[in-house]
Coordinates of C-alpha atoms in Angstrom, one line a residue:
X12 CA 0.0 0.0 0.0
X13 CA 1.3 3.4 -0.9
X14 CA 2.1 5.7 2.0
X15 CA 0.2 8.9 1.3
X16 CA -0.6 11.9 3.4
X17 CA -4.0 12.4 5.0
X18 CA -6.6 13.8 2.7
X19 CA -8.8 15.3 5.4
X20 CA -7.6 18.9 4.7
X21 CA -8.2 18.7 1.0
X22 CA -11.6 18.6 -0.7
X23 CA -12.7 16.1 -3.4
X24 CA -15.6 15.8 -5.8
X25 CA -16.8 12.6 -7.5
X26 CA -17.1 12.3 -11.3
X27 CA -18.2 8.9 -12.5
X28 CA -16.7 7.3 -9.3
X29 CA -13.4 9.0 -9.8
X30 CA -12.2 11.4 -7.0
X31 CA -11.1 14.8 -8.3
X32 CA -9.4 17.4 -6.1
X33 CA -11.6 20.5 -5.5
X34 CA -9.1 22.3 -3.3
X35 CA -7.9 25.6 -4.9
X36 CA -4.6 25.5 -6.8
X37 CA -2.6 27.7 -4.4
X38 CA -3.6 25.5 -1.5
X39 CA -2.5 22.4 -3.4
X40 CA 0.8 24.0 -4.2
X41 CA 1.3 24.9 -0.6
X42 CA 0.6 21.4 0.6
X43 CA 3.2 20.0 -1.8
X44 CA 5.7 22.7 -0.7
X45 CA 5.3 21.9 3.0
X46 CA 5.8 18.2 2.2
X47 CA 9.0 19.0 0.3
X48 CA 10.3 21.2 3.2
X49 CA 9.9 18.1 5.4
X50 CA 11.6 15.9 2.8
X51 CA 14.5 18.4 2.6
X52 CA 14.9 18.0 6.4
X53 CA 14.6 14.2 6.1
X54 CA 11.4 14.5 8.2
X55 CA 8.8 13.6 5.5
X56 CA 6.4 11.0 6.7
X57 CA 4.9 10.4 3.2
X58 CA 5.5 10.7 -0.5
X59 CA 2.9 12.7 -2.3
X60 CA 1.3 11.2 -5.4
X61 CA -0.1 13.7 -7.9
X62 CA -2.2 12.7 -10.9
X63 CA -3.8 14.8 -13.6
X64 CA -7.1 13.1 -14.7
X65 CA -9.0 14.5 -17.7
X66 CA -12.2 13.4 -19.3
X67 CA -10.4 10.8 -21.4
X68 CA -8.7 9.3 -18.4
X69 CA -12.0 9.2 -16.4
X70 CA -13.5 7.1 -19.2
X71 CA -10.5 4.8 -19.2
X72 CA -10.9 4.5 -15.4
X73 CA -14.4 3.0 -15.9
X74 CA -12.9 -0.2 -17.3
X75 CA -9.4 -0.2 -15.9
X76 CA -9.8 -1.0 -12.2
X77 CA -6.2 -0.5 -11.3
X78 CA -6.1 2.9 -12.9
X79 CA -9.3 3.9 -11.2
X80 CA -7.8 2.8 -7.8
X81 CA -4.6 4.8 -8.4
X82 CA -6.4 8.0 -9.2
X83 CA -8.7 7.6 -6.2
X84 CA -5.8 6.9 -3.8
X85 CA -3.7 9.7 -5.1
X86 CA -3.1 12.6 -2.7
X87 CA -3.9 15.2 -5.4
X88 CA -6.0 14.6 -8.6
X89 CA -6.0 17.8 -10.6
X90 CA -9.1 18.6 -12.6
X91 CA -7.2 18.8 -15.9
X92 CA -9.9 19.7 -18.4
X93 CA -13.1 21.9 -18.8
X94 CA -15.1 18.7 -19.3
X95 CA -14.5 17.8 -15.7
X96 CA -15.8 21.2 -14.6
X97 CA -18.9 20.8 -16.8
X98 CA -19.6 17.4 -15.4
X99 CA -19.3 18.5 -11.8
X100 CA -21.7 21.4 -12.4
X101 CA -24.1 19.3 -14.3
X102 CA -24.2 16.4 -11.8
X103 CA -25.0 18.9 -9.0
X104 CA -28.0 20.5 -10.8
X105 CA -31.2 19.3 -9.1
X106 CA -34.0 17.6 -11.0
X107 CA -37.8 18.1 -10.6
X108 CA -39.8 15.6 -8.5
X109 CA -42.0 14.7 -11.5
X110 CA -40.4 11.4 -12.7
X111 CA -42.0 11.6 -16.1
X112 CA -40.0 14.7 -17.1
X113 CA -36.7 14.0 -15.3
X114 CA -34.9 12.5 -18.3
X115 CA -35.9 15.4 -20.6
X116 CA -35.0 17.9 -17.9
X117 CA -31.6 16.2 -17.4
X118 CA -31.0 16.4 -21.2
X119 CA -31.9 20.1 -21.3
X120 CA -29.6 20.7 -18.3
X121 CA -26.8 19.2 -20.4
X122 CA -27.5 21.6 -23.3
X123 CA -27.5 24.5 -20.8
X124 CA -24.1 23.5 -19.4
X125 CA -22.8 23.5 -22.9
X126 CA -23.9 27.0 -23.6
X127 CA -22.6 28.1 -20.2
X128 CA -19.1 27.0 -21.3
X129 CA -19.1 30.0 -23.6
X130 CA -21.6 32.4 -22.1
X131 CA -21.4 32.0 -18.3
X132 CA -17.9 30.8 -17.6
X133 CA -17.8 32.4 -14.2
X134 CA -20.9 30.5 -12.9
X135 CA -19.6 27.2 -14.4
X136 CA -16.3 27.5 -12.5
X137 CA -17.8 28.7 -9.3
X138 CA -17.0 25.6 -7.2
X139 CA -14.3 23.9 -9.3
X140 CA -11.6 25.3 -11.5
X141 CA -9.5 23.8 -14.3
X142 CA -5.9 23.1 -13.2
X143 CA -3.9 22.2 -16.2
X144 CA -1.1 19.7 -15.5
X145 CA 1.4 21.6 -17.7
X146 CA 0.7 24.9 -15.7
X147 CA 1.0 23.1 -12.4
X148 CA 4.3 21.6 -13.5
X149 CA 5.8 25.1 -14.2
X150 CA 4.4 26.3 -10.8
X151 CA 6.3 23.5 -9.1
X152 CA 9.5 24.2 -11.1
X153 CA 9.4 27.8 -9.8
X154 CA 9.0 26.6 -6.2
X155 CA 12.0 24.2 -6.5
X156 CA 14.1 26.9 -8.3
X157 CA 13.6 29.3 -5.4
X158 CA 14.8 26.7 -2.9
X159 CA 17.6 25.3 -5.1
X160 CA 15.9 21.9 -4.8
X161 CA 16.3 18.8 -7.1
X162 CA 14.0 17.5 -9.7
X163 CA 14.1 14.4 -11.9
X164 CA 12.4 14.2 -15.4
X165 CA 11.6 10.7 -16.5
X166 CA 9.9 9.6 -19.7
X167 CA 9.0 11.3 -23.0
X168 CA 10.2 10.0 -26.4
X169 CA 13.4 10.3 -28.3
X170 CA 15.3 12.4 -25.7
X171 CA 12.4 14.7 -24.9
X172 CA 13.2 14.7 -21.2
X173 CA 16.8 15.7 -21.9
X174 CA 15.5 18.6 -24.1
X175 CA 13.1 19.7 -21.4
X176 CA 16.0 19.8 -18.9
X177 CA 18.0 22.1 -21.3
X178 CA 15.0 24.4 -21.7
X179 CA 14.3 24.6 -18.0
X180 CA 18.0 25.2 -17.1
X181 CA 18.0 28.3 -19.3
X182 CA 15.2 29.9 -17.4
X183 CA 15.7 28.4 -13.9
X184 CA 19.3 28.7 -12.8
X185 CA 19.1 27.4 -9.3
X186 CA 17.1 24.2 -9.6
X187 CA 19.1 21.0 -10.0
X188 CA 17.9 18.8 -12.7
X189 CA 18.5 15.3 -14.0
X190 CA 16.6 13.6 -16.8
X191 CA 16.3 10.2 -18.5
X192 CA 13.9 9.0 -21.2
X193 CA 13.8 5.6 -19.5
X194 CA 12.2 2.4 -20.7
X195 CA 9.3 1.7 -23.0
X196 CA 6.4 0.4 -21.0
X197 CA 3.3 -1.7 -21.8
X198 CA -0.2 -0.7 -20.9
X199 CA 0.3 -2.2 -17.4
X200 CA 3.3 0.0 -16.7
X201 CA 5.9 -2.8 -17.1
X202 CA 9.0 -2.7 -19.3
X203 CA 8.4 -4.3 -22.7
X204 CA 11.8 -5.9 -23.3
X205 CA 14.8 -7.0 -21.2
X206 CA 16.6 -3.9 -22.4
X207 CA 13.7 -1.8 -21.1
X208 CA 13.9 -3.6 -17.8
X209 CA 17.6 -2.7 -17.5
X210 CA 16.7 0.9 -18.4
X211 CA 14.1 0.9 -15.7
X212 CA 16.7 -0.3 -13.2
X213 CA 19.0 2.4 -14.2
X214 CA 16.3 5.0 -13.7
X215 CA 15.3 3.7 -10.3
X216 CA 19.0 3.7 -9.3
X217 CA 19.6 7.2 -10.5
X218 CA 16.6 8.5 -8.7
X219 CA 17.6 6.8 -5.5
X220 CA 21.1 8.3 -5.7
X221 CA 19.9 11.8 -6.7
X222 CA 17.1 12.0 -4.1
X223 CA 15.0 14.5 -6.0
X224 CA 12.4 16.6 -4.2
X225 CA 10.1 16.1 -7.2
X226 CA 9.9 13.3 -9.7
X227 CA 8.0 14.0 -12.9
X228 CA 6.9 11.0 -15.0
X229 CA 5.8 11.2 -18.6
X230 CA 5.0 7.8 -20.0
X231 CA 1.4 8.6 -20.9
X232 CA -1.7 7.4 -19.2
X233 CA -2.3 4.8 -17.7
X234 CA 1.4 3.6 -18.0
X235 CA 2.8 6.5 -16.0
X236 CA 0.3 6.3 -13.2
X237 CA 0.8 2.5 -12.8
X238 CA 4.6 2.8 -13.0
X239 CA 4.8 5.6 -10.4
X240 CA 2.3 3.9 -8.1
X241 CA 4.3 0.7 -8.2
X242 CA 7.6 2.3 -7.5
X243 CA 6.9 5.3 -5.3
X244 CA 7.6 3.5 -2.0
X245 CA 11.0 2.4 -3.3
X246 CA 12.0 5.9 -4.4
X247 CA 13.6 8.5 -2.2
X248 CA 11.5 11.4 -3.3
X249 CA 9.3 14.1 -1.7
X250 CA 6.6 13.9 -4.3
X251 CA 5.9 12.3 -7.7
X252 CA 3.7 13.7 -10.4
X253 CA 2.6 12.3 -13.7
X254 CA 2.7 14.9 -16.5
X255 CA 1.5 13.2 -19.7
X256 CA 2.3 15.4 -22.7
X257 CA 3.8 18.3 -20.7
X258 CA 7.3 17.5 -21.8
X259 CA 6.2 17.9 -25.4
X260 CA 5.0 21.4 -24.8
X261 CA 8.1 22.4 -22.9
X262 CA 10.3 20.9 -25.5
X263 CA 8.4 22.7 -28.3
X264 CA 7.2 19.5 -30.0
X265 CA 3.6 20.6 -29.3
X266 CA 2.4 24.2 -29.6
X267 CA 0.6 25.7 -26.6
X268 CA -2.9 26.9 -27.6
X269 CA -3.4 30.7 -27.9
X270 CA -4.7 32.3 -24.7
X271 CA -8.0 33.2 -26.3
X272 CA -8.9 29.6 -26.9
X273 CA -7.9 28.8 -23.4
X274 CA -10.1 31.6 -22.0
X275 CA -13.1 30.4 -24.1
X276 CA -12.5 26.7 -23.0
X277 CA -12.0 25.8 -26.7
X278 CA -8.5 24.3 -26.4
X279 CA -9.8 21.1 -28.0
X280 CA -11.0 23.0 -31.0
X281 CA -7.6 24.7 -31.5
X282 CA -5.9 21.3 -31.3
X283 CA -8.3 19.8 -33.9
X284 CA -7.6 22.5 -36.4
X285 CA -3.9 22.6 -35.6
X286 CA -3.7 18.9 -36.2
X287 CA -2.6 18.2 -32.6
X288 CA -5.8 16.3 -31.7
X289 CA -6.2 12.6 -32.2
X290 CA -9.8 12.0 -33.5
X291 CA -10.3 9.0 -31.3
X292 CA -9.3 10.9 -28.2
X293 CA -11.5 13.8 -29.3
X294 CA -14.4 11.4 -29.6
X295 CA -13.8 10.1 -26.0
X296 CA -13.7 13.6 -24.6
X297 CA -16.8 14.6 -26.7
X298 CA -19.4 13.2 -27.1
X299 CA -18.6 9.9 -25.2
X300 CA -17.7 11.6 -21.9
X301 CA -20.8 13.9 -21.7
X302 CA -23.0 10.9 -22.7
X303 CA -21.5 8.8 -19.9
X304 CA -22.1 11.6 -17.4
X305 CA -25.7 11.9 -18.7
X306 CA -26.3 8.2 -18.2
X307 CA -24.7 8.3 -14.8
X308 CA -27.1 11.1 -13.7
X309 CA -30.2 9.3 -15.2
X310 CA -29.3 6.1 -13.3
X311 CA -28.9 8.0 -10.1
X312 CA -32.5 9.3 -10.3

């Protein structure tokens, strides 16, 4: 069992039986900071596990029990996507007592939520805010840089982690960084070949020697979550965070959407036209995810 810190001081909401952190971003950053301070003094009693579920991952968690368990047991599960905010708001809208119109009413509520994404953004995000994993990553880099702490970058493809290290070192002079692309993993988070197993051993050994305050893992979901969950108790780290495609953004392999698309909650649309969005993944985020949320609400009537 992973040794995690008590969750009693952090709030959570439930989306399709997946726990999502509802605590404000600054409070989450402070919780991590305080744990890293204890780690720096060799007084940390737990290793924080940070995951970044989005609508696609919540759908995956419906059929992957291990993945579901990892997200739910994580200390922090960032709401990484406007779809999660929409789902939370939608599921908390009350329905009329008249059973004959509840289904229609629930459908119309869904349409209303869709319009609010563009027209009433403030109301939509009143109780839960999007926290993008890539932004949270940079926030943590800034914290470690101020304290001259250590971070380890693991994963990415074709030397991406090493490129990210070079990019970060140009802007953050104090933080100490090591990086390694690491092994190729299967969907269960295990090395594919014997060579990959040896690369995994090398990564674990390097992390153990370096003792990073923060470990960032970028193997893609659900591989990265399963790998980190399996190894976190063996690693001498203050906290571990999965970062998905964040390395690609930092390395310049993927373009960050213009701020206007981000403000309008239309990042998915920009990705589609920019050619950065896999159509299968887009289908999972919309319409499959909203449909699953609608069915979940109907069944709970």
